[in-house]
GROMACS .gro file of C-alpha atoms in nm:
model
  140
    1MET     CA    1  11.238  -2.014  12.229
    2LYS     CA    2  11.216  -1.672  12.071
    3ALA     CA    3  11.164  -1.616  11.700
    4VAL     CA    4  11.440  -1.412  11.535
    5THR     CA    5  11.307  -1.088  11.390
    6GLN     CA    6  11.477  -0.891  11.117
    7GLN     CA    7  11.560  -0.527  11.181
    8GLY     CA    8  11.636  -0.300  10.885
    9PHE     CA    9  11.679  -0.395  10.520
   10THR     CA   10  11.883  -0.671  10.368
   11PHE     CA   11  12.158  -0.603  10.117
   12PRO     CA   12  11.960  -0.721   9.807
   13GLU     CA   13  11.669  -0.497   9.906
   14VAL     CA   14  11.900  -0.194   9.934
   15LEU     CA   15  12.059  -0.272   9.595
   16ALA     CA   16  11.719  -0.307   9.428
   17ALA     CA   17  11.599   0.025   9.575
   18LEU     CA   18  11.917   0.203   9.461
   19ALA     CA   19  11.886   0.059   9.111
   20ILE     CA   20  11.524   0.176   9.079
   21VAL     CA   21  11.607   0.524   9.209
   22GLY     CA   22  11.903   0.546   8.966
   23LEU     CA   23  11.684   0.444   8.670
   24ALA     CA   24  11.418   0.699   8.767
   25ILE     CA   25  11.676   0.978   8.792
   26GLY     CA   26  11.824   0.880   8.455
   27LEU     CA   27  11.480   0.879   8.292
   28ILE     CA   28  11.393   1.221   8.434
   29GLY     CA   29  11.732   1.354   8.322
   30SER     CA   30  11.687   1.230   7.967
   31PHE     CA   31  11.343   1.395   7.938
   32ALA     CA   32  11.475   1.719   8.089
   33GLY     CA   33  11.773   1.719   7.852
   34ALA     CA   34  11.548   1.677   7.550
   35ARG     CA   35  11.326   1.965   7.666
   36ILE     CA   36  11.628   2.190   7.723
   37ASP     CA   37  11.762   2.110   7.375
   38ALA     CA   38  11.422   2.177   7.219
   39GLY     CA   39  11.406   2.508   7.404
   40LYS     CA   40  11.749   2.612   7.275
   41ILE     CA   41  11.652   2.522   6.918
   42HIS     CA   42  11.327   2.719   6.951
   43VAL     CA   43  11.512   3.026   7.078
   44LYS     CA   44  11.765   3.002   6.793
   45TRP     CA   45  11.489   2.977   6.529
   46THR     CA   46  11.289   3.262   6.684
   47GLU     CA   47  11.593   3.489   6.689
   48SER     CA   48  11.684   3.393   6.333
   49ARG     CA   49  11.331   3.465   6.210
   50TYR     CA   50  11.342   3.805   6.380
   51ILE     CA   51  11.667   3.890   6.203
   52ALA     CA   52  11.524   3.761   5.874
   53SER     CA   53  11.220   3.986   5.915
   54LEU     CA   54  11.451   4.284   5.977
   55ALA     CA   55  11.642   4.197   5.660
   56ALA     CA   56  11.316   4.168   5.465
   57ARG     CA   57  11.210   4.507   5.588
   58ALA     CA   58  11.543   4.668   5.496
   59HIS     CA   59  11.536   4.498   5.155
   60ARG     CA   60  11.179   4.616   5.086
   61ASN     CA   61  11.284   4.973   5.165
   62GLY     CA   62  11.588   4.942   4.935
   63LEU     CA   63  11.842   4.976   5.217
   64LEU     CA   64  12.018   4.644   5.151
   65THR     CA   65  12.185   4.580   4.818
   66GLY     CA   66  12.387   4.291   4.684
   67ASP     CA   67  12.342   3.919   4.732
   68VAL     CA   68  12.485   3.876   5.083
   69ALA     CA   69  12.476   4.110   5.383
   70THR     CA   70  12.639   4.080   5.723
   71ALA     CA   71  12.516   4.193   6.064
   72ALA     CA   72  12.711   4.518   6.024
   73ASP     CA   73  12.540   4.587   5.690
   74LEU     CA   74  12.202   4.523   5.848
   75GLN     CA   75  12.283   4.755   6.141
   76THR     CA   76  12.393   5.025   5.897
   77ALA     CA   77  12.070   4.984   5.700
   78LEU     CA   78  11.855   5.000   6.015
   79PRO     CA   79  12.038   5.236   6.254
   80HIS     CA   80  11.730   5.299   6.470
   81LEU     CA   81  11.702   4.928   6.562
   82SER     CA   82  11.934   4.713   6.769
   83VAL     CA   83  12.052   4.434   6.540
   84PRO     CA   84  12.245   4.155   6.717
   85ALA     CA   85  12.596   4.097   6.583
   86ARG     CA   86  12.577   3.726   6.671
   87LEU     CA   87  12.302   3.486   6.764
   88GLY     CA   88  12.240   3.411   7.131
   89ASP     CA   89  12.469   3.108   7.134
   90GLY     CA   90  12.755   3.302   6.973
   91GLN     CA   91  12.708   3.180   6.616
   92THR     CA   92  12.772   3.422   6.332
   93TYR     CA   93  12.519   3.468   6.057
   94ARG     CA   94  12.483   3.619   5.712
   95VAL     CA   95  12.176   3.739   5.528
   96ALA     CA   96  12.138   3.593   5.180
   97LEU     CA   97  11.918   3.810   4.961
   98ASP     CA   98  11.758   3.591   4.697
   99GLY     CA   99  11.528   3.830   4.518
  100ALA     CA  100  11.268   3.942   4.770
  101ASP     CA  101  11.331   3.636   4.987
  102PRO     CA  102  11.597   3.710   5.252
  103ARG     CA  103  11.730   3.405   5.435
  104ILE     CA  104  11.961   3.372   5.734
  105LEU     CA  105  12.263   3.145   5.686
  106ILE     CA  106  12.404   3.039   6.021
  107ASP     CA  107  12.777   2.953   6.034
  108GLY     CA  108  12.771   2.841   5.672
  109GLU     CA  109  12.509   2.572   5.735
  110THR     CA  110  12.311   2.465   5.434
  111GLU     CA  111  11.976   2.507   5.606
  112ALA     CA  112  11.849   2.862   5.607
  113VAL     CA  113  11.585   3.035   5.812
  114ARG     CA  114  11.325   3.214   5.605
  115VAL     CA  115  11.097   3.497   5.701
  116PRO     CA  116  10.758   3.373   5.826
  117PHE     CA  117  10.460   3.435   5.600
  118PRO     CA  118  10.257   3.749   5.665
  119ALA     CA  119   9.934   3.679   5.851
  120SER     CA  120   9.726   3.771   5.547
  121GLU     CA  121   9.890   3.494   5.344
  122LEU     CA  122   9.825   3.231   5.610
  123ARG     CA  123   9.451   3.257   5.554
  124ILE     CA  124   9.469   3.150   5.190
  125PRO     CA  125   9.607   2.831   5.036
  126LEU     CA  126   9.984   2.817   4.991
  127TRP     CA  127   9.966   2.784   4.611
  128ARG     CA  128   9.743   3.092   4.591
  129ALA     CA  129   9.975   3.297   4.814
  130ARG     CA  130  10.271   3.202   4.596
  131ARG     CA  131  10.081   3.305   4.282
  132LEU     CA  132   9.981   3.639   4.438
  133ARG     CA  133  10.346   3.710   4.533
  134GLN     CA  134  10.453   3.634   4.175
  135ILE     CA  135  10.186   3.869   4.039
  136ARG     CA  136  10.287   4.139   4.288
  137GLN     CA  137  10.656   4.106   4.196
  138GLY     CA  138  10.573   4.120   3.826
  139THR     CA  139  10.392   4.453   3.867
  140GLU     CA  140  10.670   4.618   4.069
   0.00000   0.00000   0.00000
């Protein structure tokens, strides 16, 4: 009498393998989606900071006046530079000039992107940099 040998996989084994492969693909997809979202947010913030630095430069030179400026105002103030009319994802923005602190308001959101600190101010404590800016503004 011959012993019966199994050839191939049984149905439960195939289902278990498919379930594990599906879970692995879902896990990889969730990590990839989070990285893609983080990349998009980083690009948006980098672009906003660049525009804010352009606005700070134009404001320092006295080329921007008023409390709020648009992309067209910024382009008029800095004609030698290419100022984007919209952010990379198509969102509109405005430049709010609060004293010497220009901020970018994106689509009316409450959070604003500020200009990064100059490198010289990063080497000293934050409270000291703030005090030096106040002294500098008082003398101007």
